[in-house]
Amino acid sequence: MIHHISIAANQPLHVAQVLAELWQGQVIPFPNHAGSYVVLTFDPHGTLIEVCPRGTELAPGEGDQGVQFIQNPQSSAYTAVHAAISVPASEAQIREIAAREGWRAVCCDRAEYFEVIEFWIENQLLLELLPPTFAAKYLAFMQPQALQQVLATAAQPV
């Protein structure tokens, strides 16, 4: 279970507000890093997303220090990090929000096992959104028995 993730954005507050709209949640300032925000979903899993300014990098502290926030002015606009996340918003609402923001949103079939909506935050960061009508198929595919059937017909695991 992934309880929270951190992402970077050019406009952290605005991105946090859009994500809160998708999750029907709330935004609060992130107390550990100025200019960052937390999107609270109020679900039973404690799910949240931290939205930091673009260029924020997390580095290990020295000795007993915890994480250190470093600002990299040369950071890339793109990353391999992405997440598939269920949202209460409908496919129509997701498309409407993306259109309003000028962000790419496209429905994609993932190897015919399930569908996601690729929702590109600021057209740079991918979130694969699963509205309620998509989530059931994804969850059914990810059950141990279903995964074992797929593995039996696919290449051998490494």
PDB file of C-alpha atoms in Angstrom:
ATOM      1  CA  MET A   1       0.000   0.000   0.000  1.00  0.00           C
ATOM      2  CA  ILE A   2       1.464   3.337  -1.005  1.00  0.00           C
ATOM      3  CA  HIS A   3       0.146   5.941   1.401  1.00  0.00           C
ATOM      4  CA  HIS A   4       1.720   9.049  -0.061  1.00  0.00           C
ATOM      5  CA  ILE A   5       3.927  10.262  -2.868  1.00  0.00           C
ATOM      6  CA  SER A   6       5.775  13.481  -3.584  1.00  0.00           C
ATOM      7  CA  ILE A   7       5.707  15.166  -6.963  1.00  0.00           C
ATOM      8  CA  ALA A   8       7.209  18.352  -8.362  1.00  0.00           C
ATOM      9  CA  ALA A   9       5.308  21.073 -10.202  1.00  0.00           C
ATOM     10  CA  ASN A  10       5.941  24.490 -11.692  1.00  0.00           C
ATOM     11  CA  GLN A  11       2.927  25.856  -9.804  1.00  0.00           C
ATOM     12  CA  PRO A  12       2.666  23.673  -6.679  1.00  0.00           C
ATOM     13  CA  LEU A  13      -0.342  25.389  -5.117  1.00  0.00           C
ATOM     14  CA  HIS A  14      -2.369  25.326  -8.331  1.00  0.00           C
ATOM     15  CA  VAL A  15      -1.485  21.681  -9.029  1.00  0.00           C
ATOM     16  CA  ALA A  16      -2.415  20.755  -5.447  1.00  0.00           C
ATOM     17  CA  GLN A  17      -5.768  22.520  -5.862  1.00  0.00           C
ATOM     18  CA  VAL A  18      -6.504  20.619  -9.101  1.00  0.00           C
ATOM     19  CA  LEU A  19      -5.578  17.299  -7.472  1.00  0.00           C
ATOM     20  CA  ALA A  20      -7.798  18.117  -4.490  1.00  0.00           C
ATOM     21  CA  GLU A  21     -10.644  18.715  -6.937  1.00  0.00           C
ATOM     22  CA  LEU A  22     -10.078  15.284  -8.529  1.00  0.00           C
ATOM     23  CA  TRP A  23      -9.946  13.581  -5.115  1.00  0.00           C
ATOM     24  CA  GLN A  24     -12.635  15.728  -3.508  1.00  0.00           C
ATOM     25  CA  GLY A  25     -10.020  16.527  -0.892  1.00  0.00           C
ATOM     26  CA  GLN A  26      -8.310  19.529   0.685  1.00  0.00           C
ATOM     27  CA  VAL A  27      -4.992  21.352   0.348  1.00  0.00           C
ATOM     28  CA  ILE A  28      -2.798  22.490   3.224  1.00  0.00           C
ATOM     29  CA  PRO A  29       0.734  23.937   3.258  1.00  0.00           C
ATOM     30  CA  PHE A  30       3.463  21.313   3.725  1.00  0.00           C
ATOM     31  CA  PRO A  31       5.192  22.355   6.952  1.00  0.00           C
ATOM     32  CA  ASN A  32       8.518  20.654   6.168  1.00  0.00           C
ATOM     33  CA  HIS A  33       9.320  22.545   2.950  1.00  0.00           C
ATOM     34  CA  ALA A  34       8.306  26.123   2.133  1.00  0.00           C
ATOM     35  CA  GLY A  35       6.364  26.502  -1.107  1.00  0.00           C
ATOM     36  CA  SER A  36       5.117  22.894  -0.966  1.00  0.00           C
ATOM     37  CA  TYR A  37       1.564  21.688  -0.370  1.00  0.00           C
ATOM     38  CA  VAL A  38      -0.185  18.505   0.740  1.00  0.00           C
ATOM     39  CA  VAL A  39      -3.348  17.178  -0.879  1.00  0.00           C
ATOM     40  CA  LEU A  40      -5.427  15.270   1.687  1.00  0.00           C
ATOM     41  CA  THR A  41      -7.948  12.733   0.401  1.00  0.00           C
ATOM     42  CA  PHE A  42      -9.545  11.840   3.749  1.00  0.00           C
ATOM     43  CA  ASP A  43      -9.756   8.189   2.700  1.00  0.00           C
ATOM     44  CA  PRO A  44      -9.306   5.321   5.186  1.00  0.00           C
ATOM     45  CA  HIS A  45      -5.776   4.615   3.865  1.00  0.00           C
ATOM     46  CA  GLY A  46      -4.318   8.020   4.741  1.00  0.00           C
ATOM     47  CA  THR A  47      -3.566   8.739   1.077  1.00  0.00           C
ATOM     48  CA  LEU A  48      -1.952  12.076   0.327  1.00  0.00           C
ATOM     49  CA  ILE A  49       0.206  13.737  -2.298  1.00  0.00           C
ATOM     50  CA  GLU A  50       2.944  16.234  -1.509  1.00  0.00           C
ATOM     51  CA  VAL A  51       3.417  18.812  -4.272  1.00  0.00           C
ATOM     52  CA  CYS A  52       6.837  20.486  -4.171  1.00  0.00           C
ATOM     53  CA  PRO A  53       8.297  23.215  -6.379  1.00  0.00           C
ATOM     54  CA  ARG A  54       9.980  21.931  -9.550  1.00  0.00           C
ATOM     55  CA  GLY A  55      13.650  21.296  -8.855  1.00  0.00           C
ATOM     56  CA  THR A  56      13.096  20.022  -5.317  1.00  0.00           C
ATOM     57  CA  GLU A  57      15.251  16.990  -4.691  1.00  0.00           C
ATOM     58  CA  LEU A  58      15.256  14.772  -1.627  1.00  0.00           C
ATOM     59  CA  ALA A  59      18.673  13.830  -0.267  1.00  0.00           C
ATOM     60  CA  PRO A  60      19.709  11.772   2.748  1.00  0.00           C
ATOM     61  CA  GLY A  61      20.766  13.716   5.830  1.00  0.00           C
ATOM     62  CA  GLU A  62      24.032  13.321   7.718  1.00  0.00           C
ATOM     63  CA  GLY A  63      24.197  11.083  10.794  1.00  0.00           C
ATOM     64  CA  ASP A  64      20.782  11.045  12.465  1.00  0.00           C
ATOM     65  CA  GLN A  65      19.352  13.822  10.244  1.00  0.00           C
ATOM     66  CA  GLY A  66      16.275  13.022   8.232  1.00  0.00           C
ATOM     67  CA  VAL A  67      15.643  13.912   4.628  1.00  0.00           C
ATOM     68  CA  GLN A  68      17.118  17.148   3.279  1.00  0.00           C
ATOM     69  CA  PHE A  69      15.358  19.308   0.695  1.00  0.00           C
ATOM     70  CA  ILE A  70      17.683  20.594  -2.017  1.00  0.00           C
ATOM     71  CA  GLN A  71      16.745  22.915  -4.872  1.00  0.00           C
ATOM     72  CA  ASN A  72      18.223  22.008  -8.268  1.00  0.00           C
ATOM     73  CA  PRO A  73      17.800  24.810 -10.826  1.00  0.00           C
ATOM     74  CA  GLN A  74      18.890  22.421 -13.609  1.00  0.00           C
ATOM     75  CA  SER A  75      16.244  19.738 -12.986  1.00  0.00           C
ATOM     76  CA  SER A  76      14.488  18.085 -15.905  1.00  0.00           C
ATOM     77  CA  ALA A  77      10.843  18.812 -16.593  1.00  0.00           C
ATOM     78  CA  TYR A  78      10.242  15.065 -16.938  1.00  0.00           C
ATOM     79  CA  THR A  79      10.682  12.033 -14.687  1.00  0.00           C
ATOM     80  CA  ALA A  80      10.178   8.276 -14.748  1.00  0.00           C
ATOM     81  CA  VAL A  81       8.060   8.589 -11.594  1.00  0.00           C
ATOM     82  CA  HIS A  82       4.358   8.124 -12.107  1.00  0.00           C
ATOM     83  CA  ALA A  83       1.481   6.585 -10.172  1.00  0.00           C
ATOM     84  CA  ALA A  84      -1.823   4.884 -10.912  1.00  0.00           C
ATOM     85  CA  ILE A  85      -4.395   6.317  -8.532  1.00  0.00           C
ATOM     86  CA  SER A  86      -8.119   5.783  -8.062  1.00  0.00           C
ATOM     87  CA  VAL A  87     -10.162   8.970  -7.931  1.00  0.00           C
ATOM     88  CA  PRO A  88     -13.852   9.570  -7.227  1.00  0.00           C
ATOM     89  CA  ALA A  89     -14.096  11.900 -10.258  1.00  0.00           C
ATOM     90  CA  SER A  90     -15.773  10.480 -13.360  1.00  0.00           C
ATOM     91  CA  GLU A  91     -14.044  10.142 -16.728  1.00  0.00           C
ATOM     92  CA  ALA A  92     -16.059  13.133 -17.968  1.00  0.00           C
ATOM     93  CA  GLN A  93     -15.001  15.249 -14.957  1.00  0.00           C
ATOM     94  CA  ILE A  94     -11.348  14.280 -15.466  1.00  0.00           C
ATOM     95  CA  ARG A  95     -11.484  15.266 -19.136  1.00  0.00           C
ATOM     96  CA  GLU A  96     -13.250  18.528 -18.252  1.00  0.00           C
ATOM     97  CA  ILE A  97     -10.610  19.435 -15.651  1.00  0.00           C
ATOM     98  CA  ALA A  98      -7.774  18.560 -18.039  1.00  0.00           C
ATOM     99  CA  ALA A  99      -9.326  20.656 -20.822  1.00  0.00           C
ATOM    100  CA  ARG A 100      -9.796  23.604 -18.465  1.00  0.00           C
ATOM    101  CA  GLU A 101      -6.142  23.387 -17.391  1.00  0.00           C
ATOM    102  CA  GLY A 102      -4.809  22.803 -20.916  1.00  0.00           C
ATOM    103  CA  TRP A 103      -3.293  19.487 -19.754  1.00  0.00           C
ATOM    104  CA  ARG A 104      -3.216  16.305 -21.800  1.00  0.00           C
ATOM    105  CA  ALA A 105      -5.695  13.585 -20.790  1.00  0.00           C
ATOM    106  CA  VAL A 106      -6.131  10.458 -22.872  1.00  0.00           C
ATOM    107  CA  CYS A 107      -7.752   7.090 -22.207  1.00  0.00           C
ATOM    108  CA  CYS A 108      -5.256   4.260 -22.704  1.00  0.00           C
ATOM    109  CA  ASP A 109      -5.647   0.500 -22.744  1.00  0.00           C
ATOM    110  CA  ARG A 110      -2.863  -1.203 -20.781  1.00  0.00           C
ATOM    111  CA  ALA A 111      -2.216  -4.434 -22.696  1.00  0.00           C
ATOM    112  CA  GLU A 112      -5.972  -5.090 -22.786  1.00  0.00           C
ATOM    113  CA  TYR A 113      -5.930  -5.852 -19.036  1.00  0.00           C
ATOM    114  CA  PHE A 114      -7.306  -2.534 -17.809  1.00  0.00           C
ATOM    115  CA  GLU A 115      -7.728   1.089 -18.819  1.00  0.00           C
ATOM    116  CA  VAL A 116      -6.348   4.282 -17.309  1.00  0.00           C
ATOM    117  CA  ILE A 117      -6.653   7.940 -18.104  1.00  0.00           C
ATOM    118  CA  GLU A 118      -3.206   9.383 -18.665  1.00  0.00           C
ATOM    119  CA  PHE A 119      -3.505  12.740 -16.887  1.00  0.00           C
ATOM    120  CA  TRP A 120      -0.428  14.873 -17.560  1.00  0.00           C
ATOM    121  CA  ILE A 121       0.025  17.465 -14.810  1.00  0.00           C
ATOM    122  CA  GLU A 122       1.356  20.644 -16.419  1.00  0.00           C
ATOM    123  CA  ASN A 123       1.930  18.373 -19.464  1.00  0.00           C
ATOM    124  CA  GLN A 124       5.058  17.076 -17.719  1.00  0.00           C
ATOM    125  CA  LEU A 125       4.155  14.558 -14.996  1.00  0.00           C
ATOM    126  CA  LEU A 126       2.049  11.454 -15.601  1.00  0.00           C
ATOM    127  CA  LEU A 127      -0.673  10.286 -13.237  1.00  0.00           C
ATOM    128  CA  GLU A 128      -2.683   7.295 -14.430  1.00  0.00           C
ATOM    129  CA  LEU A 129      -6.144   8.033 -13.101  1.00  0.00           C
ATOM    130  CA  LEU A 130      -8.697   5.332 -12.420  1.00  0.00           C
ATOM    131  CA  PRO A 131     -12.215   6.745 -12.114  1.00  0.00           C
ATOM    132  CA  PRO A 132     -14.711   4.392 -10.433  1.00  0.00           C
ATOM    133  CA  THR A 133     -15.692   2.786 -13.741  1.00  0.00           C
ATOM    134  CA  PHE A 134     -12.025   1.876 -14.431  1.00  0.00           C
ATOM    135  CA  ALA A 135     -10.914   0.946 -10.909  1.00  0.00           C
ATOM    136  CA  ALA A 136     -12.914  -2.291 -10.649  1.00  0.00           C
ATOM    137  CA  LYS A 137     -11.235  -3.802 -13.730  1.00  0.00           C
ATOM    138  CA  TYR A 138      -7.786  -2.737 -12.508  1.00  0.00           C
ATOM    139  CA  LEU A 139      -8.375  -4.223  -9.055  1.00  0.00           C
ATOM    140  CA  ALA A 140      -9.725  -7.465 -10.540  1.00  0.00           C
ATOM    141  CA  PHE A 141      -6.617  -7.777 -12.737  1.00  0.00           C
ATOM    142  CA  MET A 142      -4.278  -7.152  -9.788  1.00  0.00           C
ATOM    143  CA  GLN A 143      -5.737  -9.947  -7.633  1.00  0.00           C
ATOM    144  CA  PRO A 144      -3.187 -12.731  -6.974  1.00  0.00           C
ATOM    145  CA  GLN A 145      -5.085 -15.407  -8.933  1.00  0.00           C
ATOM    146  CA  ALA A 146      -5.488 -13.178 -11.992  1.00  0.00           C
ATOM    147  CA  LEU A 147      -1.816 -12.175 -11.899  1.00  0.00           C
ATOM    148  CA  GLN A 148      -0.771 -15.832 -11.637  1.00  0.00           C
ATOM    149  CA  GLN A 149      -2.800 -16.640 -14.764  1.00  0.00           C
ATOM    150  CA  VAL A 150      -1.108 -13.831 -16.679  1.00  0.00           C
ATOM    151  CA  LEU A 151       2.342 -14.929 -15.493  1.00  0.00           C
ATOM    152  CA  ALA A 152       1.619 -18.523 -16.553  1.00  0.00           C
ATOM    153  CA  THR A 153       1.164 -17.403 -20.151  1.00  0.00           C
ATOM    154  CA  ALA A 154       3.802 -14.654 -20.185  1.00  0.00           C
ATOM    155  CA  ALA A 155       7.567 -14.678 -20.034  1.00  0.00           C
ATOM    156  CA  GLN A 156       9.103 -16.155 -16.917  1.00  0.00           C
ATOM    157  CA  PRO A 157       9.632 -13.719 -14.012  1.00  0.00           C
ATOM    158  CA  VAL A 158      13.173 -12.578 -13.398  1.00  0.00           C
TER     159      VAL A 158
END
